[in-house]
Tab-separated table of C-alpha atoms (C1' of nucleotides) in Angstrom:
chain	number	residue	atom	x	y	z
S	209	MET	CA	0.000	0.000	0.000
S	210	LEU	CA	2.954	2.266	-0.634
S	211	SER	CA	2.316	5.662	-2.238
S	212	PRO	CA	3.924	9.091	-2.367
S	213	ALA	CA	1.489	10.237	0.323
S	214	THR	CA	2.310	7.419	2.763
S	215	ILE	CA	6.030	7.710	2.073
S	216	THR	CA	5.877	11.460	2.729
S	217	ARG	CA	3.972	10.886	5.957
S	218	ALA	CA	6.531	8.347	7.126
S	219	ALA	CA	9.370	10.671	6.169
S	220	MET	CA	7.854	13.525	8.201
S	221	ALA	CA	7.455	11.187	11.197
S	222	LEU	CA	11.053	10.039	10.840
S	223	ILE	CA	12.343	13.626	10.660
S	224	GLU	CA	10.273	14.451	13.728
S	225	SER	CA	11.715	11.581	15.746
S	226	ARG	CA	15.281	11.205	14.452
S	227	GLY	CA	15.977	14.412	12.566
S	228	TYR	CA	17.352	14.705	9.045
S	229	PRO	CA	20.335	12.415	9.651
S	230	GLY	CA	17.739	9.729	10.416
S	231	LEU	CA	16.025	10.215	7.076
S	232	THR	CA	17.694	7.411	5.113
S	233	MET	CA	16.109	5.171	2.536
S	234	ALA	CA	16.767	2.204	4.824
S	235	GLY	CA	15.243	3.996	7.816
S	236	LEU	CA	12.252	5.039	5.770
S	237	ALA	CA	11.745	1.470	4.592
S	238	ARG	CA	11.956	0.133	8.159
S	239	GLN	CA	9.369	2.712	9.288
S	240	LEU	CA	7.086	1.455	6.513
S	241	ARG	CA	7.915	-2.246	7.194
S	242	VAL	CA	9.104	-2.752	3.678
S	243	ALA	CA	12.387	-3.542	1.922
S	244	PRO	CA	14.447	-0.465	0.942
S	245	SER	CA	14.275	-1.413	-2.719
S	246	ALA	CA	10.480	-1.240	-2.598
S	247	LEU	CA	10.701	2.539	-2.269
S	248	TYR	CA	12.168	2.745	-5.763
S	249	ASN	CA	8.871	1.622	-7.245
S	250	HIS	CA	7.461	5.006	-6.206
S	251	ALA	CA	10.379	7.410	-5.958
S	252	ALA	CA	13.095	7.609	-8.582
S	253	SER	CA	15.588	8.703	-5.949
S	254	LYS	CA	15.906	10.096	-2.454
S	255	ARG	CA	15.723	13.558	-4.011
S	256	ASP	CA	12.117	12.801	-4.937
S	257	VAL	CA	11.307	12.051	-1.313
S	258	LEU	CA	12.924	15.316	-0.257
S	259	ARG	CA	10.838	17.171	-2.841
S	260	TRP	CA	7.676	15.692	-1.350
S	261	VAL	CA	8.788	16.598	2.155
S	262	GLN	CA	9.586	20.119	1.048
S	263	ASP	CA	6.150	20.600	-0.475
S	264	ARG	CA	4.552	19.279	2.715
S	265	VAL	CA	6.612	21.730	4.777
S	266	ASN	CA	5.644	24.643	2.524
S	267	GLN	CA	1.999	23.841	3.202
S	268	ASP	CA	2.529	25.164	6.729
S	269	VAL	CA	4.085	28.480	5.659
S	270	ASP	CA	1.649	31.301	6.367
S	271	ALA	CA	0.973	33.335	3.227
S	272	GLY	CA	-2.544	34.029	4.453
S	273	GLY	CA	-1.913	37.740	4.989
S	274	PHE	CA	-2.266	38.273	1.239
S	275	PRO	CA	-4.185	39.981	-0.140
S	276	ALA	CA	-6.332	41.246	2.752
S	277	LEU	CA	-3.507	43.049	4.546
S	278	PRO	CA	-1.334	45.740	2.941
S	279	TRP	CA	1.390	43.989	0.929
S	280	ASP	CA	4.214	45.011	3.269
S	281	GLU	CA	2.476	43.700	6.379
S	282	ALA	CA	1.551	40.442	4.693
S	283	LEU	CA	5.133	40.104	3.415
S	284	VAL	CA	6.514	40.439	6.945
S	285	ARG	CA	4.081	37.820	8.224
S	286	TRP	CA	5.012	35.458	5.388
S	287	ALA	CA	8.732	35.966	5.953
S	288	ARG	CA	8.521	35.314	9.703
S	289	SER	CA	6.520	32.149	9.250
S	290	TYR	CA	8.796	30.961	6.438
S	291	ARG	CA	11.941	31.516	8.509
S	292	ASP	CA	10.625	29.860	11.650
S	293	ILE	CA	9.564	26.746	9.780
S	294	TYR	CA	12.782	26.349	7.802
S	295	ALA	CA	14.850	26.865	10.937
S	296	LEU	CA	13.395	23.460	11.871
S	297	HIS	CA	14.108	22.082	8.391
S	298	ALA	CA	17.503	23.594	7.621
S	299	PRO	CA	18.709	20.641	5.518
S	300	LEU	CA	15.883	21.400	3.081
S	301	VAL	CA	17.296	24.852	2.339
S	302	ALA	CA	19.963	23.461	0.041
S	303	VAL	CA	17.332	21.274	-1.648
S	304	ILE	CA	14.994	24.187	-2.412
S	305	ALA	CA	17.636	26.106	-4.284
S	306	VAL	CA	18.090	23.337	-6.831
S	307	THR	CA	14.608	21.887	-7.092
S	308	PRO	CA	12.094	23.044	-9.725
S	309	ILE	CA	8.651	23.635	-8.251
S	310	THR	CA	6.877	21.596	-10.919
S	311	GLY	CA	4.684	19.013	-9.249
S	312	ALA	CA	4.821	20.744	-5.846
S	313	PRO	CA	1.249	22.022	-5.505
S	314	HIS	CA	1.485	23.639	-2.068
S	315	THR	CA	4.679	25.415	-3.043
S	316	VAL	CA	3.084	26.767	-6.184
S	317	ALA	CA	0.007	27.822	-4.209
S	318	MET	CA	2.218	29.729	-1.783
S	319	TYR	CA	3.982	31.641	-4.559
S	320	GLU	CA	0.642	32.409	-6.208
S	321	GLN	CA	-0.702	33.946	-2.997
S	322	VAL	CA	2.362	36.127	-2.573
S	323	ALA	CA	2.430	37.138	-6.248
S	324	ARG	CA	-1.252	38.108	-6.135
S	325	GLY	CA	-0.707	40.158	-2.995
S	326	LEU	CA	2.230	42.022	-4.510
S	327	ARG	CA	0.331	42.778	-7.709
S	328	THR	CA	-2.643	44.016	-5.700
S	329	GLY	CA	-0.254	46.138	-3.668
S	330	GLY	CA	0.887	47.872	-6.828
S	331	TRP	CA	4.075	46.014	-7.789
S	332	PRO	CA	4.697	45.856	-11.547
S	333	GLU	CA	4.444	42.399	-13.068
S	334	ASP	CA	8.087	42.253	-14.142
S	335	GLU	CA	9.392	42.861	-10.602
S	336	VAL	CA	7.175	40.479	-8.643
S	337	VAL	CA	9.419	37.428	-8.969
S	338	ALA	CA	12.549	39.413	-8.101
S	339	VAL	CA	10.891	40.712	-4.926
S	340	ILE	CA	9.782	37.219	-3.937
S	341	THR	CA	13.229	35.797	-4.677
S	342	ALA	CA	15.013	38.523	-2.705
S	343	VAL	CA	12.828	38.055	0.365
S	344	GLU	CA	13.088	34.276	0.080
S	345	SER	CA	16.880	34.439	-0.139
S	346	PHE	CA	16.994	36.527	3.019
S	347	VAL	CA	14.552	34.191	4.751
S	348	LEU	CA	16.431	31.012	3.888
S	349	GLY	CA	19.797	32.489	4.784
S	350	SER	CA	18.304	33.592	8.088
S	351	ALA	CA	16.858	30.126	8.659
S	352	LEU	CA	20.347	28.652	8.335
S	353	ASP	CA	21.708	31.324	10.631
S	354	ALA	CA	19.051	30.439	13.192
S	355	THR	CA	20.541	26.940	13.455
S	356	ALA	CA	24.013	28.254	14.258
S	357	PRO	CA	25.476	27.414	17.658
S	358	PRO	CA	25.478	30.343	20.124
S	359	ASP	CA	29.284	30.502	20.061
S	360	ILE	CA	29.480	30.835	16.266
S	361	PHE	CA	31.114	34.284	16.504
S	362	GLU	CA	33.499	33.362	19.308
S	363	VAL	CA	36.864	34.481	17.951
S	364	GLY	CA	38.833	32.670	20.676
S	365	GLU	CA	42.576	33.121	20.480
S	366	LEU	CA	42.215	35.373	17.442
S	367	ALA	CA	40.612	38.100	19.593
S	368	PRO	CA	43.705	40.365	19.457
S	369	GLN	CA	43.371	40.538	15.670
S	370	ALA	CA	39.665	41.451	15.795
S	371	PRO	CA	39.042	43.758	18.744
S	372	VAL	CA	36.236	45.771	17.163
S	373	PHE	CA	34.294	42.746	15.978
S	374	ASP	CA	34.884	40.901	19.241
S	375	ALA	CA	33.586	43.854	21.261
S	376	ALA	CA	30.555	44.108	18.989
S	377	THR	CA	29.630	40.457	19.563
S	378	ARG	CA	29.764	41.077	23.323
S	379	ALA	CA	27.663	44.251	23.055
S	380	ARG	CA	24.678	42.362	21.642
S	381	SER	CA	21.587	41.795	23.715
S	382	THR	CA	21.999	38.115	24.456
S	383	ALA	CA	18.498	36.630	24.329
S	384	ASP	CA	18.184	35.560	20.685
S	385	PRO	CA	20.734	37.339	18.471
S	386	ALA	CA	19.707	35.379	15.367
S	387	ARG	CA	16.123	36.560	15.691
S	388	ASP	CA	17.227	40.139	16.339
S	389	ALA	CA	19.364	40.089	13.189
S	390	PHE	CA	16.464	38.633	11.208
S	391	GLU	CA	14.032	41.293	12.438
S	392	LEU	CA	16.509	44.100	11.792
S	393	GLY	CA	17.182	42.834	8.270
S	394	LEU	CA	13.521	42.185	7.524
S	395	ALA	CA	12.510	45.673	8.636
S	396	ALA	CA	15.271	47.207	6.510
S	397	LEU	CA	14.486	45.083	3.468
S	398	VAL	CA	10.765	45.858	3.578
S	399	GLU	CA	11.449	49.555	4.203
S	400	GLY	CA	13.697	49.600	1.145
S	401	LEU	CA	11.051	47.832	-0.932
S	402	ARG	CA	8.432	50.345	0.173
S	403	ALA	CA	10.716	53.189	-0.899
S	404	ARG	CA	11.309	51.566	-4.282
S	405	LEU	CA	7.619	51.092	-4.958
S	406	ALA	CA	6.837	54.650	-3.878
S	407	ALA	CA	9.535	56.013	-6.192
S	408	ALA	CA	8.283	54.084	-9.229
S	409	PRO	CA	4.596	53.388	-8.774
S	410	ALA	CA	2.495	50.899	-10.700
S	411	ARG	CA	3.246	51.068	-14.416
S	412	ASP	CA	0.909	48.338	-15.574
S	413	ALA	CA	-1.703	47.828	-12.865
H	258	MET	CA	54.977	16.130	4.509
H	259	LEU	CA	51.217	16.388	5.158
H	260	SER	CA	49.927	19.540	6.854
H	261	PRO	CA	46.707	21.533	7.066
H	262	ALA	CA	48.114	23.901	4.437
H	263	THR	CA	48.942	21.161	1.903
H	264	ILE	CA	45.655	19.376	2.567
H	265	THR	CA	43.742	22.612	2.020
H	266	ARG	CA	45.627	23.270	-1.198
H	267	ALA	CA	44.841	19.785	-2.463
H	268	ALA	CA	41.194	20.176	-1.464
H	269	MET	CA	40.907	23.442	-3.402
H	270	ALA	CA	42.480	21.781	-6.461
H	271	LEU	CA	40.088	18.865	-6.161
H	272	ILE	CA	37.059	21.168	-5.910
H	273	GLU	CA	38.324	23.078	-8.921
H	274	SER	CA	38.655	19.946	-11.040
H	275	ARG	CA	35.886	17.652	-9.793
H	276	GLY	CA	33.549	19.899	-7.826
H	277	TYR	CA	32.276	19.316	-4.301
H	278	PRO	CA	31.011	15.793	-5.006
H	279	GLY	CA	34.642	14.985	-5.827
H	280	LEU	CA	35.848	16.207	-2.458
H	281	THR	CA	35.993	12.887	-0.595
H	282	MET	CA	38.566	11.795	1.928
H	283	ALA	CA	39.599	9.013	-0.453
H	284	GLY	CA	39.879	11.424	-3.372
H	285	LEU	CA	41.838	13.866	-1.265
H	286	ALA	CA	44.221	11.097	-0.189
H	287	ARG	CA	44.721	9.981	-3.785
H	288	GLN	CA	45.501	13.570	-4.831
H	289	LEU	CA	48.132	13.662	-2.070
H	290	ARG	CA	49.443	10.131	-2.856
H	291	VAL	CA	48.742	8.945	0.623
H	292	ALA	CA	46.416	6.448	2.319
H	293	PRO	CA	43.033	7.895	3.380
H	294	SER	CA	43.712	7.082	7.003
H	295	ALA	CA	46.826	9.284	6.909
H	296	LEU	CA	44.573	12.345	6.698
H	297	TYR	CA	43.275	11.642	10.184
H	298	ASN	CA	46.666	12.430	11.669
H	299	HIS	CA	45.991	16.069	10.727
H	300	ALA	CA	42.233	16.512	10.540
H	301	ALA	CA	39.864	15.129	13.139
H	302	SER	CA	37.149	14.782	10.524
H	303	LYS	CA	36.092	15.886	7.068
H	304	ARG	CA	34.381	18.837	8.729
H	305	ASP	CA	37.830	20.132	9.655
H	306	VAL	CA	38.887	20.039	6.021
H	307	LEU	CA	35.744	21.940	5.054
H	308	ARG	CA	36.525	24.549	7.706
H	309	TRP	CA	39.963	25.063	6.197
H	310	VAL	CA	38.502	25.330	2.714
H	311	GLN	CA	35.922	27.827	3.919
H	312	ASP	CA	38.559	30.048	5.486
H	313	ARG	CA	40.592	29.891	2.267
H	314	VAL	CA	37.519	30.901	0.267
H	315	ASN	CA	36.766	33.804	2.618
H	316	GLN	CA	40.262	35.122	1.948
H	317	ASP	CA	39.062	36.045	-1.534
H	318	VAL	CA	35.971	37.965	-0.381
H	319	ASP	CA	36.481	41.674	-0.980
H	320	ALA	CA	35.969	43.640	2.230
H	321	GLY	CA	38.542	46.182	1.049
H	322	GLY	CA	35.995	48.965	0.647
H	323	PHE	CA	36.045	49.494	4.401
H	324	PRO	CA	36.723	51.922	5.852
H	325	ALA	CA	37.830	54.245	3.021
H	326	LEU	CA	34.473	54.296	1.239
H	327	PRO	CA	31.193	55.305	2.906
H	328	TRP	CA	29.876	52.291	4.837
H	329	ASP	CA	26.928	51.696	2.506
H	330	GLU	CA	29.068	51.640	-0.629
H	331	ALA	CA	31.625	49.339	0.968
H	332	LEU	CA	28.817	47.090	2.195
H	333	VAL	CA	27.428	46.733	-1.326
H	334	ARG	CA	30.887	45.911	-2.667
H	335	TRP	CA	31.415	43.322	0.084
H	336	ALA	CA	28.002	41.739	-0.490
H	337	ARG	CA	28.500	41.425	-4.265
H	338	SER	CA	31.896	39.830	-3.896
H	339	TYR	CA	30.659	37.521	-1.129
H	340	ARG	CA	27.702	36.347	-3.210
H	341	ASP	CA	29.669	35.773	-6.395
H	342	ILE	CA	32.267	33.671	-4.611
H	343	TYR	CA	29.797	31.533	-2.683
H	344	ALA	CA	27.749	30.940	-5.807
H	345	LEU	CA	30.819	28.892	-6.828
H	346	HIS	CA	30.990	27.242	-3.406
H	347	ALA	CA	27.323	26.650	-2.622
H	348	PRO	CA	27.934	23.456	-0.619
H	349	LEU	CA	29.916	25.550	1.871
H	350	VAL	CA	26.869	27.658	2.697
H	351	ALA	CA	25.402	24.972	4.930
H	352	VAL	CA	28.802	24.517	6.575
H	353	ILE	CA	29.207	28.187	7.449
H	354	ALA	CA	25.962	28.324	9.347
H	355	VAL	CA	27.082	25.672	11.798
H	356	THR	CA	30.815	26.314	12.051
H	357	PRO	CA	32.320	28.562	14.743
H	358	ILE	CA	34.879	30.970	13.319
H	359	THR	CA	37.492	30.133	15.932
H	360	GLY	CA	40.712	29.212	14.202
H	361	ALA	CA	39.642	30.709	10.871
H	362	PRO	CA	41.947	33.728	10.599
H	363	HIS	CA	40.844	35.058	7.211
H	364	THR	CA	37.202	34.793	8.209
H	365	VAL	CA	37.837	36.686	11.410
H	366	ALA	CA	39.830	39.312	9.502
H	367	MET	CA	36.924	39.799	7.102
H	368	TYR	CA	34.434	40.351	9.924
H	369	GLU	CA	36.838	42.747	11.626
H	370	GLN	CA	37.106	44.860	8.482
H	371	VAL	CA	33.340	45.054	8.092
H	372	ALA	CA	32.770	45.758	11.794
H	373	ARG	CA	35.345	48.575	11.744
H	374	GLY	CA	33.745	50.089	8.672
H	375	LEU	CA	30.277	50.020	10.201
H	376	ARG	CA	31.485	51.587	13.442
H	377	THR	CA	33.311	54.299	11.505
H	378	GLY	CA	30.136	54.850	9.513
H	379	GLY	CA	28.258	55.593	12.693
H	380	TRP	CA	26.590	52.278	13.584
H	381	PRO	CA	26.205	51.686	17.334
H	382	GLU	CA	28.295	48.858	18.752
H	383	ASP	CA	25.310	46.742	19.786
H	384	GLU	CA	23.855	46.658	16.256
H	385	VAL	CA	26.986	45.911	14.246
H	386	VAL	CA	26.762	42.131	14.443
H	387	ALA	CA	23.049	42.140	13.622
H	388	VAL	CA	23.713	44.229	10.504
H	389	ILE	CA	26.533	41.907	9.419
H	390	THR	CA	24.407	38.835	10.084
H	391	ALA	CA	21.422	40.219	8.180
H	392	VAL	CA	23.480	41.103	5.113
H	393	GLU	CA	25.312	37.777	5.281
H	394	SER	CA	22.039	35.852	5.478
H	395	PHE	CA	20.777	37.646	2.382
H	396	VAL	CA	24.085	37.061	0.592
H	397	LEU	CA	24.241	33.347	1.342
H	398	GLY	CA	20.595	32.798	0.469
H	399	SER	CA	21.226	34.640	-2.784
H	400	ALA	CA	24.319	32.519	-3.458
H	401	LEU	CA	22.181	29.383	-3.204
H	402	ASP	CA	19.568	30.968	-5.430
H	403	ALA	CA	22.256	31.739	-7.997
H	404	THR	CA	22.886	27.992	-8.389
H	405	ALA	CA	19.251	27.256	-9.176
H	406	PRO	CA	18.449	25.860	-12.617
H	407	PRO	CA	16.833	28.400	-15.000
H	408	ASP	CA	13.553	26.471	-14.968
H	409	ILE	CA	13.238	26.520	-11.161
H	410	PHE	CA	9.983	28.528	-11.292
H	411	GLU	CA	8.461	26.565	-14.154
H	412	VAL	CA	5.028	25.635	-12.804
H	413	GLY	CA	4.325	23.140	-15.585
H	414	GLU	CA	0.935	21.484	-15.407
H	415	LEU	CA	0.058	23.479	-12.290
H	416	ALA	CA	-0.100	26.702	-14.357
H	417	PRO	CA	-3.916	26.931	-14.173
H	418	GLN	CA	-3.688	27.147	-10.374
H	419	ALA	CA	-1.081	29.908	-10.437
H	420	PRO	CA	-1.849	32.280	-13.312
H	421	VAL	CA	-0.548	35.442	-11.650
H	422	PHE	CA	2.738	33.911	-10.545
H	423	ASP	CA	3.205	32.149	-13.868
H	424	ALA	CA	2.666	35.385	-15.778
H	425	ALA	CA	5.102	37.172	-13.479
H	426	THR	CA	7.860	34.624	-14.168
H	427	ARG	CA	7.373	35.202	-17.894
H	428	ALA	CA	7.412	38.990	-17.522
H	429	ARG	CA	10.960	38.986	-16.134
H	430	SER	CA	13.845	40.249	-18.200
H	431	THR	CA	15.500	36.972	-19.057
H	432	ALA	CA	19.243	37.595	-18.936
H	433	ASP	CA	20.128	36.744	-15.307
H	434	PRO	CA	17.040	36.783	-13.070
H	435	ALA	CA	18.997	35.598	-10.019
H	436	ARG	CA	21.380	38.542	-10.273
H	437	ASP	CA	18.496	40.982	-10.824
H	438	ALA	CA	16.766	39.680	-7.689
H	439	PHE	CA	20.008	39.961	-5.734
H	440	GLU	CA	20.600	43.550	-6.858
H	441	LEU	CA	17.002	44.542	-6.147
H	442	GLY	CA	17.154	43.016	-2.672
H	443	LEU	CA	20.595	44.422	-1.915
H	444	ALA	CA	19.544	47.938	-2.907
H	445	ALA	CA	16.408	47.663	-0.766
H	446	LEU	CA	18.254	46.215	2.222
H	447	VAL	CA	20.956	48.877	2.161
H	448	GLU	CA	18.374	51.639	1.653
H	449	GLY	CA	16.484	50.354	4.693
H	450	LEU	CA	19.687	50.243	6.741
H	451	ARG	CA	20.524	53.810	5.722
H	452	ALA	CA	17.073	54.927	6.864
H	453	ARG	CA	17.481	53.140	10.186
H	454	LEU	CA	20.852	54.721	10.882
H	455	ALA	CA	19.576	58.169	9.915
H	456	ALA	CA	16.600	57.791	12.260
H	457	ALA	CA	18.721	56.737	15.248
H	458	PRO	CA	22.231	58.122	14.791
H	459	ALA	CA	25.350	57.141	16.660
H	460	ARG	CA	24.684	56.802	20.370
H	461	ASP	CA	28.130	55.719	21.441
H	462	ALA	CA	30.567	56.781	18.754
C	101	DA	C1'	2.311	-3.774	-10.775
C	102	DC	C1'	4.753	-4.192	-6.812
C	103	DC	C1'	7.608	-6.565	-3.503
C	104	DT	C1'	11.976	-9.296	-1.592
C	105	DG	C1'	16.770	-10.468	-1.140
C	106	DA	C1'	21.197	-10.076	-2.544
C	107	DA	C1'	24.540	-7.440	-4.386
C	108	DC	C1'	27.295	-3.168	-5.894
C	109	DA	C1'	30.013	0.857	-5.594
C	110	DC	C1'	30.734	3.924	-2.704
C	111	DC	C1'	31.098	6.858	1.998
C	112	DG	C1'	33.763	8.530	6.528
C	113	DT	C1'	36.284	6.622	10.141
C	114	DT	C1'	39.021	3.392	13.267
C	115	DC	C1'	42.911	0.862	14.600
C	116	DA	C1'	46.605	-2.501	14.896
C	117	DA	C1'	50.897	-2.841	12.836
C	118	DG	C1'	54.872	-0.922	11.079
C	119	DT	C1'	58.904	2.906	10.566
J	205	DA	C1'	55.170	11.330	15.053
J	206	DC	C1'	53.289	9.770	11.076
J	207	DC	C1'	52.106	6.328	7.675
J	208	DT	C1'	49.902	1.727	5.655
J	209	DG	C1'	46.513	-1.851	5.131
J	210	DA	C1'	42.594	-3.958	6.506
J	211	DA	C1'	38.362	-3.588	8.392
J	212	DC	C1'	33.726	-1.559	9.980
J	213	DA	C1'	29.276	0.386	9.775
J	214	DC	C1'	26.972	2.653	6.973
J	215	DC	C1'	25.060	5.064	2.392
J	216	DG	C1'	21.871	5.178	-2.117
J	217	DT	C1'	20.736	2.324	-5.806
J	218	DT	C1'	20.154	-1.788	-9.050
J	219	DC	C1'	18.253	-5.957	-10.509
J	220	DA	C1'	16.954	-10.754	-10.952
J	221	DA	C1'	13.560	-13.418	-8.926
J	222	DG	C1'	9.230	-14.007	-7.149
J	223	DT	C1'	3.757	-13.003	-6.529
DNA sequence: ACCTGAACACCGTTCAAGT
DNA sequence: ACCTGAACACCGTTCAAGT
């Protein structure tokens, strides 16, 4: 009774319990009480399984602010949700970059919502994808950064060569520096987008 | 005559000729005419080798705009260089996120240059690392995006469900959409940072 | 059409034995 | 101190054989 849907479900359960290192074809087969080779009747490769997982994950990203809210508010809500979810699925970040969205219905639905919201907000058609890509790049980079160990910027014995940077790391408010950096960058990015749209308003809406 | 320096050199040569899939401990050993196990007298794990490679790569990132140029111009120059280089070293992006910079002298030197430039430009000490992190997250996300296949946004048979997004992908100028998105995002991010600094000028400089 | 079982060509890493 | 050679515990994937 194997199918893409059941395989995806098992993969999500495996990731939940053992993390991404535990997501092996053998582990997946064991979870499904089947021989590893049986999986290859439904998935051409492990990459296929990762594509299914990615689409399932994207289903949970909140693009629901569009188009009711102003585009900038909805964009912030989308970006926050996107980052928080991929911080829990960091190994998927590298997969996204290389994987065409064909056959990933939830992913396509997400992009459609955002694209509609941007168009409604006054963005010209030929800039919509660039805006989405720019925000997504920031979000995925920030998701990776969110998985960094707290001591990532510890310069250690090299401190004498980097006094200014070292002092700056110590001057941070300590609670959640990754989130602070994300919020600072997101606010700046959206502010800059607002300025761009205001400077060159809708040409084709 | 094995050493971290010779191993790093061999790793860079291997990446150049065979790409990151070719960077295996066995391949590295063969390049150095040595048994694979010999490598473990100098590196505790493959992760160590990747750390050395990463620091070597960061040596080529251009942070030389600081502090002579205005901080925003130097930041743009740094970000462009950083993105272009990591587009050629995409598999390192996931490594960076998790790897402390201790013992990576060129990496530390790069951050020191940027931190100095931001301080000189008027940024308060407790925001410097957040600004660096935000720009870096955008840069690394954009580097991954730069490696995407041209048809990444091809919706295929799902086109009827995503007419607005599909039309937007076709409306793009076709030359190098990834670079256009990077430049749009970079301009917006830096504009937003400028606005932030202008609104709350140097408190402790 | 879909599954099993055995095999293949790799991985990174360990460790006793040598020098 | 540093290297070799053999081995280990995995990977993803293939394929003949079964039903």
